[in-house]
mmCIF file of C-alpha atoms in Angstrom:
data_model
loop_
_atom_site.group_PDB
_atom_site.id
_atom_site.type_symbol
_atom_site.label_atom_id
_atom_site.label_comp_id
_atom_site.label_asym_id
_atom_site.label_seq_id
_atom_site.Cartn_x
_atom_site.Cartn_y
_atom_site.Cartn_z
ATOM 1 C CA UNK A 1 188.880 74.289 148.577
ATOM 2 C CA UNK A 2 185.496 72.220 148.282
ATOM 3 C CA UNK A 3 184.873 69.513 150.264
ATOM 4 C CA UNK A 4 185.072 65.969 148.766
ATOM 5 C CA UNK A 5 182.102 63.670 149.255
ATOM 6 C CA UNK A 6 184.402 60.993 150.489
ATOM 7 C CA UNK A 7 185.520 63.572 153.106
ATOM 8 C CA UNK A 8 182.358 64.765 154.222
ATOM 9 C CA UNK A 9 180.684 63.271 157.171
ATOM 10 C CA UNK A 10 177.990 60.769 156.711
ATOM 11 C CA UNK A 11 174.996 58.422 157.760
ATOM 12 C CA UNK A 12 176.506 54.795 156.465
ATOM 13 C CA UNK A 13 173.843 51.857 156.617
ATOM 14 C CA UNK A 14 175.614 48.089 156.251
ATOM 15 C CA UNK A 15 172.774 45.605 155.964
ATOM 16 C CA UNK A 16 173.711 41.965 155.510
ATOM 17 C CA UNK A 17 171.624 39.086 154.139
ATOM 18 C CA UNK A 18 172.254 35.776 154.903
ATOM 19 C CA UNK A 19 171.347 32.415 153.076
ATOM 20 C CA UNK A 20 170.336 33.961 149.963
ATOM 21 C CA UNK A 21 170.488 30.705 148.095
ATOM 22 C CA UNK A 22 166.957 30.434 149.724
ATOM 23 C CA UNK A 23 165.201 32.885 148.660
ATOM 24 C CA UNK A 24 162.841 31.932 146.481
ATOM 25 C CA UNK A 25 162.982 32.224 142.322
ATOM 26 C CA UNK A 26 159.980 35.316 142.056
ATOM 27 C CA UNK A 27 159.485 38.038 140.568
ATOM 28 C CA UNK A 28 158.419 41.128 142.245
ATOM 29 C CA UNK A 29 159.995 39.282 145.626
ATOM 30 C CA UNK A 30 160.396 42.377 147.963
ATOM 31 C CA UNK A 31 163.111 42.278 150.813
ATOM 32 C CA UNK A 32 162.732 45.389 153.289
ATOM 33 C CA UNK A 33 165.943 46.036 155.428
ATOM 34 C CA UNK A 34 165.643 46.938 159.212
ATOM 35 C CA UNK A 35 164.437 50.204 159.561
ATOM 36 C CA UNK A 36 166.785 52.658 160.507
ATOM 37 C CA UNK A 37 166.377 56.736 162.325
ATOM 38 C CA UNK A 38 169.320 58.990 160.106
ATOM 39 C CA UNK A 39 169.232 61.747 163.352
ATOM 40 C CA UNK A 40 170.198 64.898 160.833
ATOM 41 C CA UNK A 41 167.727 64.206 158.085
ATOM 42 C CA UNK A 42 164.574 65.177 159.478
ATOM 43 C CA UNK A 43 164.963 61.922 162.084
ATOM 44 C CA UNK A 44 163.325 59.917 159.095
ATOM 45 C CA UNK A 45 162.696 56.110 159.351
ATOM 46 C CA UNK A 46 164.200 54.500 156.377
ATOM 47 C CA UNK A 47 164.826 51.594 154.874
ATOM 48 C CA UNK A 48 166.414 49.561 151.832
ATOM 49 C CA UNK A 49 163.523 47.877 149.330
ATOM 50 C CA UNK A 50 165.406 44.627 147.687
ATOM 51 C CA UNK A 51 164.269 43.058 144.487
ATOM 52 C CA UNK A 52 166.744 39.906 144.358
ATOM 53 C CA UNK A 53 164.939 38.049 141.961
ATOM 54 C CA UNK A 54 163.794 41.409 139.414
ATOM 55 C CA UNK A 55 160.542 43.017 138.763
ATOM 56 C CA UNK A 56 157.834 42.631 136.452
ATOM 57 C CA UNK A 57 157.715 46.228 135.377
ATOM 58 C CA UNK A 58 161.402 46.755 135.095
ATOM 59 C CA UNK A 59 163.919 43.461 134.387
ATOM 60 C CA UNK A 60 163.911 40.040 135.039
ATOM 61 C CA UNK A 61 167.406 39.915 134.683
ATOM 62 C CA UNK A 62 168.442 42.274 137.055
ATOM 63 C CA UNK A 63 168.765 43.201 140.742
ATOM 64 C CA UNK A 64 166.844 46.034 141.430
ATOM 65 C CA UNK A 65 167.225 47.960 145.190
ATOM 66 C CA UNK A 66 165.985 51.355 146.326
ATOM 67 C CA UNK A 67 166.119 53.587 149.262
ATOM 68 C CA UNK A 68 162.832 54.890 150.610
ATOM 69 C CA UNK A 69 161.313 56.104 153.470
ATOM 70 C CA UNK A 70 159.049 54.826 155.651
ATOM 71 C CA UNK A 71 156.254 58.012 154.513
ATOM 72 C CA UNK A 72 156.662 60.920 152.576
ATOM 73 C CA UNK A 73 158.572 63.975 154.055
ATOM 74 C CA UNK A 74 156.364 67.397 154.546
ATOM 75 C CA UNK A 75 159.616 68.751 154.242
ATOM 76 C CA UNK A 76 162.251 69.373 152.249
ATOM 77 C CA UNK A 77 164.502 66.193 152.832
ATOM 78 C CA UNK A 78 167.422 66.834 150.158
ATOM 79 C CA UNK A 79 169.724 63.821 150.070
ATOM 80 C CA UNK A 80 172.933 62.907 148.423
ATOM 81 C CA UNK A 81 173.155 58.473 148.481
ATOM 82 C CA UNK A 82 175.178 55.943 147.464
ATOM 83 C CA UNK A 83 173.734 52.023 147.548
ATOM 84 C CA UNK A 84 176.674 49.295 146.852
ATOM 85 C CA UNK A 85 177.145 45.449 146.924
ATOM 86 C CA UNK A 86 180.184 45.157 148.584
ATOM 87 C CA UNK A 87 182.754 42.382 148.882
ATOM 88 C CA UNK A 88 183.837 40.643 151.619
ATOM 89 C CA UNK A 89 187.180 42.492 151.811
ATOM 90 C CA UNK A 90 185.014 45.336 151.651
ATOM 91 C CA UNK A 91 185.580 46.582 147.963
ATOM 92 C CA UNK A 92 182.954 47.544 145.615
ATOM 93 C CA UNK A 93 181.680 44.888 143.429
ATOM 94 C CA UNK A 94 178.894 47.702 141.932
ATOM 95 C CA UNK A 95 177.691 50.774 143.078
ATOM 96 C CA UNK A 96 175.374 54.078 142.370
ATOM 97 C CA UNK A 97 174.964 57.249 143.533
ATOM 98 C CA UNK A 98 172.329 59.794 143.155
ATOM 99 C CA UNK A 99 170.555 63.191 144.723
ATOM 100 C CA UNK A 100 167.037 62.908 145.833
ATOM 101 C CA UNK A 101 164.737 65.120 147.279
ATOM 102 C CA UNK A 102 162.699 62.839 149.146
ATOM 103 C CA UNK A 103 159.775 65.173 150.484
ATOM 104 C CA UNK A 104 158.342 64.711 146.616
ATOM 105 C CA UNK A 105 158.794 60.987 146.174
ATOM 106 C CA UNK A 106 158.223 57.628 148.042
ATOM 107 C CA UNK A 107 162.009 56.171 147.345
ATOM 108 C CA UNK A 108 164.684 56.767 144.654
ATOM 109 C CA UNK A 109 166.884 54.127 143.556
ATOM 110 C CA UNK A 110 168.510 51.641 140.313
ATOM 111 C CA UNK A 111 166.067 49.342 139.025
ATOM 112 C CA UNK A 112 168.621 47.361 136.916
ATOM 113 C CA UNK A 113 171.693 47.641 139.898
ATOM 114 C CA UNK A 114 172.873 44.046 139.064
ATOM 115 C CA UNK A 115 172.807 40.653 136.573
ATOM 116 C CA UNK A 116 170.733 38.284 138.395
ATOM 117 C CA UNK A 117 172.517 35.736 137.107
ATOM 118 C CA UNK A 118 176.179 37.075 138.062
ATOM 119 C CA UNK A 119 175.350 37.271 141.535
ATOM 120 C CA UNK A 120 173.590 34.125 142.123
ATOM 121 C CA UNK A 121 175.892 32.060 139.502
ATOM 122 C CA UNK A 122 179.223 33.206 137.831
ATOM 123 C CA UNK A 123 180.490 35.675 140.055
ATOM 124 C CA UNK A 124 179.059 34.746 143.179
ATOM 125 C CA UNK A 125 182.359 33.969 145.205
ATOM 126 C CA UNK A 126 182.869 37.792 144.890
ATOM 127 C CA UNK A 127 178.773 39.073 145.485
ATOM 128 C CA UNK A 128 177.500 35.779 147.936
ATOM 129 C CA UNK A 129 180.459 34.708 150.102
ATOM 130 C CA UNK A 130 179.281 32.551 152.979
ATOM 131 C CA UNK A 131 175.956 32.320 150.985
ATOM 132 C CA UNK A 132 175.648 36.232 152.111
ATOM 133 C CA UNK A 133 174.878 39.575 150.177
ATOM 134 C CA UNK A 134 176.226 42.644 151.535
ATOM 135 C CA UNK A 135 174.786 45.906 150.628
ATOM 136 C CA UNK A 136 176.008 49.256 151.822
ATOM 137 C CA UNK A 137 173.938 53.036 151.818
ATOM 138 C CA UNK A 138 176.202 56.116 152.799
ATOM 139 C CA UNK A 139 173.392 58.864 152.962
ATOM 140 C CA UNK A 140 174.769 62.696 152.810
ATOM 141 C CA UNK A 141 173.022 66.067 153.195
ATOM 142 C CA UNK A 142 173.059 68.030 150.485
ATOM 143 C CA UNK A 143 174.220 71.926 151.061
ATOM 144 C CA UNK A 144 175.328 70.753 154.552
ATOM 145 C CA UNK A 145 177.639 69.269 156.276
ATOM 146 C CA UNK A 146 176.687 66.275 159.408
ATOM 147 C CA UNK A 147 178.418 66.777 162.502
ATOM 148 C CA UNK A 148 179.703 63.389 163.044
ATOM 149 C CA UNK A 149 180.108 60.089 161.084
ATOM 150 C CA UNK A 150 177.570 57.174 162.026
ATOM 151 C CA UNK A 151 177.610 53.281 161.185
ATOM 152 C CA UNK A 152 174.262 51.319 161.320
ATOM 153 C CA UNK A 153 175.001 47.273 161.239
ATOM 154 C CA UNK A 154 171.841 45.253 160.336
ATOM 155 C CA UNK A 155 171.297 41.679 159.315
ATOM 156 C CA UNK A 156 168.632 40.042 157.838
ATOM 157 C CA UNK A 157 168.449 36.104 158.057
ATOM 158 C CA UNK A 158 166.383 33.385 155.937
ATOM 159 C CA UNK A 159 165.584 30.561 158.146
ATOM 160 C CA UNK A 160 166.948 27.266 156.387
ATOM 161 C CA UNK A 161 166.355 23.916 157.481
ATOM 162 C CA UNK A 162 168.370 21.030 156.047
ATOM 163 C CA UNK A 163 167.039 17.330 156.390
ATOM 164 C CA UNK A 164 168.504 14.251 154.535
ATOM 165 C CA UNK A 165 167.515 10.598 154.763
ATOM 166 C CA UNK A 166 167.938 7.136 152.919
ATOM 167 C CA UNK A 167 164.565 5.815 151.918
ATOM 168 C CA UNK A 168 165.088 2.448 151.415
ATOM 169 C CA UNK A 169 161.686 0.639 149.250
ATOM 170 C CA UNK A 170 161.680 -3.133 149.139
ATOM 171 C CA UNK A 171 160.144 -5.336 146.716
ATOM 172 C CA UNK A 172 160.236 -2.477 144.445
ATOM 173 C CA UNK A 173 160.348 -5.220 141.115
ATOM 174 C CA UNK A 174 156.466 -6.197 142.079
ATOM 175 C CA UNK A 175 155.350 -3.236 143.404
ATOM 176 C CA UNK A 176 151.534 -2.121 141.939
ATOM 177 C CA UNK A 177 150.389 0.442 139.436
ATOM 178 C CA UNK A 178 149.519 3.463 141.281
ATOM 179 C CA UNK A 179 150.114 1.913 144.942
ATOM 180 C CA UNK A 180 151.863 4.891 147.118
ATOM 181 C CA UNK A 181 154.414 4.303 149.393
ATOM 182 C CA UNK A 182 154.497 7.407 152.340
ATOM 183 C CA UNK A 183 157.816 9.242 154.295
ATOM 184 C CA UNK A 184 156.796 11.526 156.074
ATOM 185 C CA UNK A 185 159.067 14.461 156.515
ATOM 186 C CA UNK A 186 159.573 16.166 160.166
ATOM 187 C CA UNK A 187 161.527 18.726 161.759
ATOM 188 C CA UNK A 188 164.629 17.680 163.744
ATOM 189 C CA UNK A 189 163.643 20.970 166.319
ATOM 190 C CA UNK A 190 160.122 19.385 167.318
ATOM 191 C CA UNK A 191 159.551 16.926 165.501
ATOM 192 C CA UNK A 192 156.420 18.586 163.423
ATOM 193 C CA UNK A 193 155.382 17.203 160.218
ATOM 194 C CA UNK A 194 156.946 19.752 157.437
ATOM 195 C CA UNK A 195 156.000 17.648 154.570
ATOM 196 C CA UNK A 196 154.361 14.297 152.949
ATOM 197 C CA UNK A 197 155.908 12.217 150.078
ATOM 198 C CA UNK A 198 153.794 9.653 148.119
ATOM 199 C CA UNK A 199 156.246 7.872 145.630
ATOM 200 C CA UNK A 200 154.064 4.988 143.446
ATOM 201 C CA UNK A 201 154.716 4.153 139.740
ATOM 202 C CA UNK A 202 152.030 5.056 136.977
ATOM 203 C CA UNK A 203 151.179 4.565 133.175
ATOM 204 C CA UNK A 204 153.370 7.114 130.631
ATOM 205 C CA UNK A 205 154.059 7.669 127.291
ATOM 206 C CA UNK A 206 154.353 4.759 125.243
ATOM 207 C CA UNK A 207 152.936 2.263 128.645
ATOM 208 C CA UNK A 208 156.480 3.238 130.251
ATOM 209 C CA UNK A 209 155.908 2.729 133.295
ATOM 210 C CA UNK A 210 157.215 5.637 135.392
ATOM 211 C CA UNK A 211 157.829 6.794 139.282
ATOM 212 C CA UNK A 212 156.101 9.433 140.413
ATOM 213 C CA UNK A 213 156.471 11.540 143.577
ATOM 214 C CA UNK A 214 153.788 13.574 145.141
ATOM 215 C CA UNK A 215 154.387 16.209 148.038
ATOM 216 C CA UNK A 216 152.372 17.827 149.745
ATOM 217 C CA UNK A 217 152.907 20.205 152.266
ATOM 218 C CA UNK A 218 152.794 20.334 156.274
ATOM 219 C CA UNK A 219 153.907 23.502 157.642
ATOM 220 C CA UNK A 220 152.566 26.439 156.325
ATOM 221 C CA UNK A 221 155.840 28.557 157.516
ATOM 222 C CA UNK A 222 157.751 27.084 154.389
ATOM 223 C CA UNK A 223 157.591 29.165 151.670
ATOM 224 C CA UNK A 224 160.102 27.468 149.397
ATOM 225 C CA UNK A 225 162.674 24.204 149.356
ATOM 226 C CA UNK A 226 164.733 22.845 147.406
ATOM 227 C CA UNK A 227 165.908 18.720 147.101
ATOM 228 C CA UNK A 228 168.688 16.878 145.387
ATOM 229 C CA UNK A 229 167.421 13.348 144.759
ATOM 230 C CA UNK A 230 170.140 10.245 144.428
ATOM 231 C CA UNK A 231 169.575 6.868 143.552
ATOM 232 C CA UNK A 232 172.497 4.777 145.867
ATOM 233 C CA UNK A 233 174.145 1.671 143.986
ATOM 234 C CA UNK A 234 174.666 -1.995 144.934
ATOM 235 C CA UNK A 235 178.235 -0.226 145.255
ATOM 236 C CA UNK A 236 176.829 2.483 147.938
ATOM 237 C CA UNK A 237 177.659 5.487 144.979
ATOM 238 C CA UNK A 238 175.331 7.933 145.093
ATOM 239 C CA UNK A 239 173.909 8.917 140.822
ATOM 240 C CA UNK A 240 172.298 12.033 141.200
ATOM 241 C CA UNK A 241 168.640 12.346 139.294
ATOM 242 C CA UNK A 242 166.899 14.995 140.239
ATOM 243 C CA UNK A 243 167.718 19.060 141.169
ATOM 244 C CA UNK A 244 164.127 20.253 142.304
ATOM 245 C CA UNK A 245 163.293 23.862 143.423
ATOM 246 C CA UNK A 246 159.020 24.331 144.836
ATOM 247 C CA UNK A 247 157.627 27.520 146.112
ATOM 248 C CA UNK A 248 154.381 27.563 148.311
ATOM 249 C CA UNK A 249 151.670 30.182 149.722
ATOM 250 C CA UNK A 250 148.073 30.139 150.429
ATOM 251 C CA UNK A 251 147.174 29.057 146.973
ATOM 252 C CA UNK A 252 149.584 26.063 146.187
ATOM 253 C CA UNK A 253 150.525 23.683 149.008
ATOM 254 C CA UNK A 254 151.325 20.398 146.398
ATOM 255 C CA UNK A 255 153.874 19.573 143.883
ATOM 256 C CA UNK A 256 154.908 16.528 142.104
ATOM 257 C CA UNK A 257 157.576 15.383 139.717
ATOM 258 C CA UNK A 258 159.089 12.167 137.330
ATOM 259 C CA UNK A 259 162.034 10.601 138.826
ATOM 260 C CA UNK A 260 164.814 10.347 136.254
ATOM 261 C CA UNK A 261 164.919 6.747 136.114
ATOM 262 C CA UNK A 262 161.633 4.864 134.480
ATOM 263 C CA UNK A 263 160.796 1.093 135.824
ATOM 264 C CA UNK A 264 161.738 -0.508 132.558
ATOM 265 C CA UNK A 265 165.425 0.630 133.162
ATOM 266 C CA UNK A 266 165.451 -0.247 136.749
ATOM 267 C CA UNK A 267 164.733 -3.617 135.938
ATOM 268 C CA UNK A 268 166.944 -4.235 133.193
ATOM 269 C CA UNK A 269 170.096 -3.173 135.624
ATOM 270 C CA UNK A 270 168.394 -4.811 138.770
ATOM 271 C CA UNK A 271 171.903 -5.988 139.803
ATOM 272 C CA UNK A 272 173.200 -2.074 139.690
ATOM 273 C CA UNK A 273 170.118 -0.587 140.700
ATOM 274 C CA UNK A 274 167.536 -2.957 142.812
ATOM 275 C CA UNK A 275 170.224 -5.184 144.792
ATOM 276 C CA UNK A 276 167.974 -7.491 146.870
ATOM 277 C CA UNK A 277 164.897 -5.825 144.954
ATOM 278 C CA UNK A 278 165.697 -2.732 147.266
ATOM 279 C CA UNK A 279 165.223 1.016 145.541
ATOM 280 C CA UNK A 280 167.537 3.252 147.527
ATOM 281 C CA UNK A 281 166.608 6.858 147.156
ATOM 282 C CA UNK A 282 168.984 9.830 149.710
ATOM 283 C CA UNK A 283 166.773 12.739 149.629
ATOM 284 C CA UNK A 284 168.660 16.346 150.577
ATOM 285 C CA UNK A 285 166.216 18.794 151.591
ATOM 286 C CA UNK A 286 166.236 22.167 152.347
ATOM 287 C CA UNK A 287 163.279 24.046 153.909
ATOM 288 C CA UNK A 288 163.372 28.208 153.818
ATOM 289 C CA UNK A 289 160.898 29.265 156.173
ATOM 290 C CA UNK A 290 161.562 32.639 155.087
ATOM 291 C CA UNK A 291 162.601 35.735 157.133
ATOM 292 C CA UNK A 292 163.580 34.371 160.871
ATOM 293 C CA UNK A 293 165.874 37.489 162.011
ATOM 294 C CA UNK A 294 165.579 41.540 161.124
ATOM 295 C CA UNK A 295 167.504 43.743 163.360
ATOM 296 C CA UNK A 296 169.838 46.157 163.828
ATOM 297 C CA UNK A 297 172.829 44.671 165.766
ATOM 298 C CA UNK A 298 175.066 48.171 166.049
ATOM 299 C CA UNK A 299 175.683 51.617 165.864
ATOM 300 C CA UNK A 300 178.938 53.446 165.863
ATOM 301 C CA UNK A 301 179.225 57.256 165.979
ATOM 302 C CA UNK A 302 181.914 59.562 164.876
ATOM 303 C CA UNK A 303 184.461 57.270 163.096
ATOM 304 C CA UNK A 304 183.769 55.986 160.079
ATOM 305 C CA UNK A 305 186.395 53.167 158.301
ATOM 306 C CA UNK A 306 188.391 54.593 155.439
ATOM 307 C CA UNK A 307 185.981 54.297 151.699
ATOM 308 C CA UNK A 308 186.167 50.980 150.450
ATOM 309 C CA UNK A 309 188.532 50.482 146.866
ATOM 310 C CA UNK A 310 186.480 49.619 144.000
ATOM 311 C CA UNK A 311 186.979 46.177 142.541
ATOM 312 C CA UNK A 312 188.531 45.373 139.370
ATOM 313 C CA UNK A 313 186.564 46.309 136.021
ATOM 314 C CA UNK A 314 187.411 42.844 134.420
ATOM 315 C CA UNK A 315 185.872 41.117 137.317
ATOM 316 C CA UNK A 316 182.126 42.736 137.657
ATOM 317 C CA UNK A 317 180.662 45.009 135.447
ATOM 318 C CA UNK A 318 179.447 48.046 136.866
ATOM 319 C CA UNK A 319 177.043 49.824 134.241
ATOM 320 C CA UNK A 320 173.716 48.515 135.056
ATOM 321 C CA UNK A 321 171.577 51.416 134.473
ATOM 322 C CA UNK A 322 168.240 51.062 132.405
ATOM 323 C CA UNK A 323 168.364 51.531 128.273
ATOM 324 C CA UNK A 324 166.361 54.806 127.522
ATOM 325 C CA UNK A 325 163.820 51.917 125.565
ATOM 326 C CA UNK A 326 162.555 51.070 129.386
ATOM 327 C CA UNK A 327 162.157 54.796 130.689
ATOM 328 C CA UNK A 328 160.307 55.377 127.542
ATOM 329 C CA UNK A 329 157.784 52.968 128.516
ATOM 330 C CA UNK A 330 157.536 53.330 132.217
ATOM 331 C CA UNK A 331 157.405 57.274 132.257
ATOM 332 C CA UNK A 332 154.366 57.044 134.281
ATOM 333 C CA UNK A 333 156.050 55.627 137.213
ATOM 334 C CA UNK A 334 159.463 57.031 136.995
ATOM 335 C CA UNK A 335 161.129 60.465 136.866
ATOM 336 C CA UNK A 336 164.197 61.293 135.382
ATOM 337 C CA UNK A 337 167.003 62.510 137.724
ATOM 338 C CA UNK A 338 170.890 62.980 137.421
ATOM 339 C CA UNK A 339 173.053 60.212 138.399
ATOM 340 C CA UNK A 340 176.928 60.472 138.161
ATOM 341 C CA UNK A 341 178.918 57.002 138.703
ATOM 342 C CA UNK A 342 182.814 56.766 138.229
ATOM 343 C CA UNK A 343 182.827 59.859 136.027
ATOM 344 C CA UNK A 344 179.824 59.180 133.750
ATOM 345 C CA UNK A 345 176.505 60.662 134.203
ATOM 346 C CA UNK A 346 173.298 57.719 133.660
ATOM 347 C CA UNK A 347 169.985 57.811 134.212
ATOM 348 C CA UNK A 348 168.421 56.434 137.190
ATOM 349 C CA UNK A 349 164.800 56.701 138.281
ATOM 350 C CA UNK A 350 162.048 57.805 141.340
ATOM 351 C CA UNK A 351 159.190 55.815 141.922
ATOM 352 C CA UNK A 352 156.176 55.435 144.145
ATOM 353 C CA UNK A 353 155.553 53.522 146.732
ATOM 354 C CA UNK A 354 154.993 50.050 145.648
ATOM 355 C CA UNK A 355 152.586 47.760 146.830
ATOM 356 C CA UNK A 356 153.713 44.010 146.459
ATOM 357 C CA UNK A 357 153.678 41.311 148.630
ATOM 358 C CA UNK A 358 157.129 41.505 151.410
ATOM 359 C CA UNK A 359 158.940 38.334 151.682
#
């Protein structure tokens, strides 16, 4: 009787990401897993490649991951995988599997694995619980069977910082054209400067005159924040006016932006708005300072937890596998090999090692 895949013994990689709500809104935004040493493959170094935000060559819809090595094999290095988000009851939210030889290419993988927009917005109770994403490999060797059953645990963290304050400005009904009024933001760990905030009003369309707020960045670790901007009644309600996302490197260090409100309308509901002549502003920030943690935390040998159920069809789609329109057009960079997912056989594709930029 042959042996069943789910029967057969194999290498099973669980890598975790956590606060994924702060990783920033880019294309081509690589995420490399902790490294980790499969013993009866060749004692190969790999690793899981993460697009979370899509790729320029492939989707900008979709998900794309891969699993690659750290170098090319000089060996044969046949390989049966699976990759998988996985739930937090452990089902399968989406999954593919596929047969590699990995001593001809870089990494093999699904560049169109999941909906962007499903996992960050309407399904993410099921793909981002606790704000995490949890991606499973099972690795098998093909034409052979593993002596025992391993489990790698790995986590991957995105530093967040979260800072909120009332910025109370005063004699805000006589305050000049184009005079700026400073906070300066710091870190509640040690107390460095992370950024600088110039609000002043200016000349817009139609001589509206309208409030400004110029930022310009402290720390160079922050690579991306995010603020929620509320204007606080005479009643003490917070109105919420502004949902903001900025991204920094080397290159762009400064942003700016229109508060909702313009002076005019300010003015006219001064008893709403300015009690006292006082503008109260509550800023909620959050600074991602990207990657702060990679590591494997355990490894279990020879038991391996029964296979996960898959999760119900009406809840996440599954078929994410690129239209033959995109393999058609990329044929330089991918190869056509088999892939065979809950009883249908799709496309998937190899590629070579790709050099972008690792968050």
């Amino acid at each position: 009787m042959p042996i069943q895949r789910n029967e057969k013994k194999c290498y099973c990689f669980t890598w975790r990401i956590e606060n994924m709500s702060y990783i920033p809104e880019k294309l081509d935004l690589e995420i490399l897993s902790p490294a980790f040493v499969v013993d009866e493959i060749e004692r190969k170094k790999w690793e899981i490649s993460l697009f979370p935000r899509g790729r320029v060559e492939e989707s900008d819809k979709s998900i794309a991951v891969y699993l690659q090595q750290n170098e090319v094999a000089n060996v044969d290095c046949r390989s049966e995988f699976e990759i998988a988000f996985v739930g937090e009851d452990g089902s399968i939210l989406v999954s593919g599997t596929s047969k590699a030889n990995f001593a001809r290419q870089f990494g093999y993988g699904f560049p169109e694995f999941a909906l962007i927009k499903e996992v960050f917005e309407t399904k993410r109770s099921l793909f981002l619980p606790k704000d995490a994403l949890t991606i499973r490999c099972r690795i098998w060797k093909i034409g052979e069977t593993m002596s025992q059953d391993v489990q790698c645990f790995a986590v991957t963290r995105i530093g967040v910082q979260k800072i909120s304050y009332l910025w109370n400005l005063e004699n805000f009904s006589t305050l000049a054209l184009e005079k700026k009024c400073n906070y300066l933001i710091k870190s509640p760990m040690n107390d460095a400067s992370f950024m600088s905030v110039d609000l002043f009003v200016t000349e817009g369309k139609n001589s509206d005159k309208v409030i400004c707020c110029a930022l310009s960045l402290q720390d160079e670790a922050i690579k991306y924040c995010t603020l929620r901007l509320s204007l606080v009644d005479a009643s003490g309600n917070r109105i919420l006016c502004n949902q903001e996302k900025f991204w920094y490197d080397e290159e762009h260090k400064g942003a700016a932006f229109t508060f909702f409100f313009n002076k005019k309308l300010l003015l006219e509901n001064k008893k709403l708005f300015l009690p006292n002549d006082i503008l109260s502003l509550q800023w909620e920030w959050a600074f991602s300072e990207g990657i702060v943690h990679k590591k494997v935390e355990e490894i279990q040998h020879g038991h391996i937890k029964p296979e996960a159920k898959h999760c119900d069809d009406k809840k996440v789609t599954k078929d994410k596998i690129p239209r033959s329109s995109f393999k058609n057009n990329l044929r330089y960079f991918y190869r056509e090999i088999p892939l065979r997912r809950l009883g249908r056989e799709l496309p998937t594709y190899t590629f070579g090692r790709y050099f972008g930029n690792n968050y």
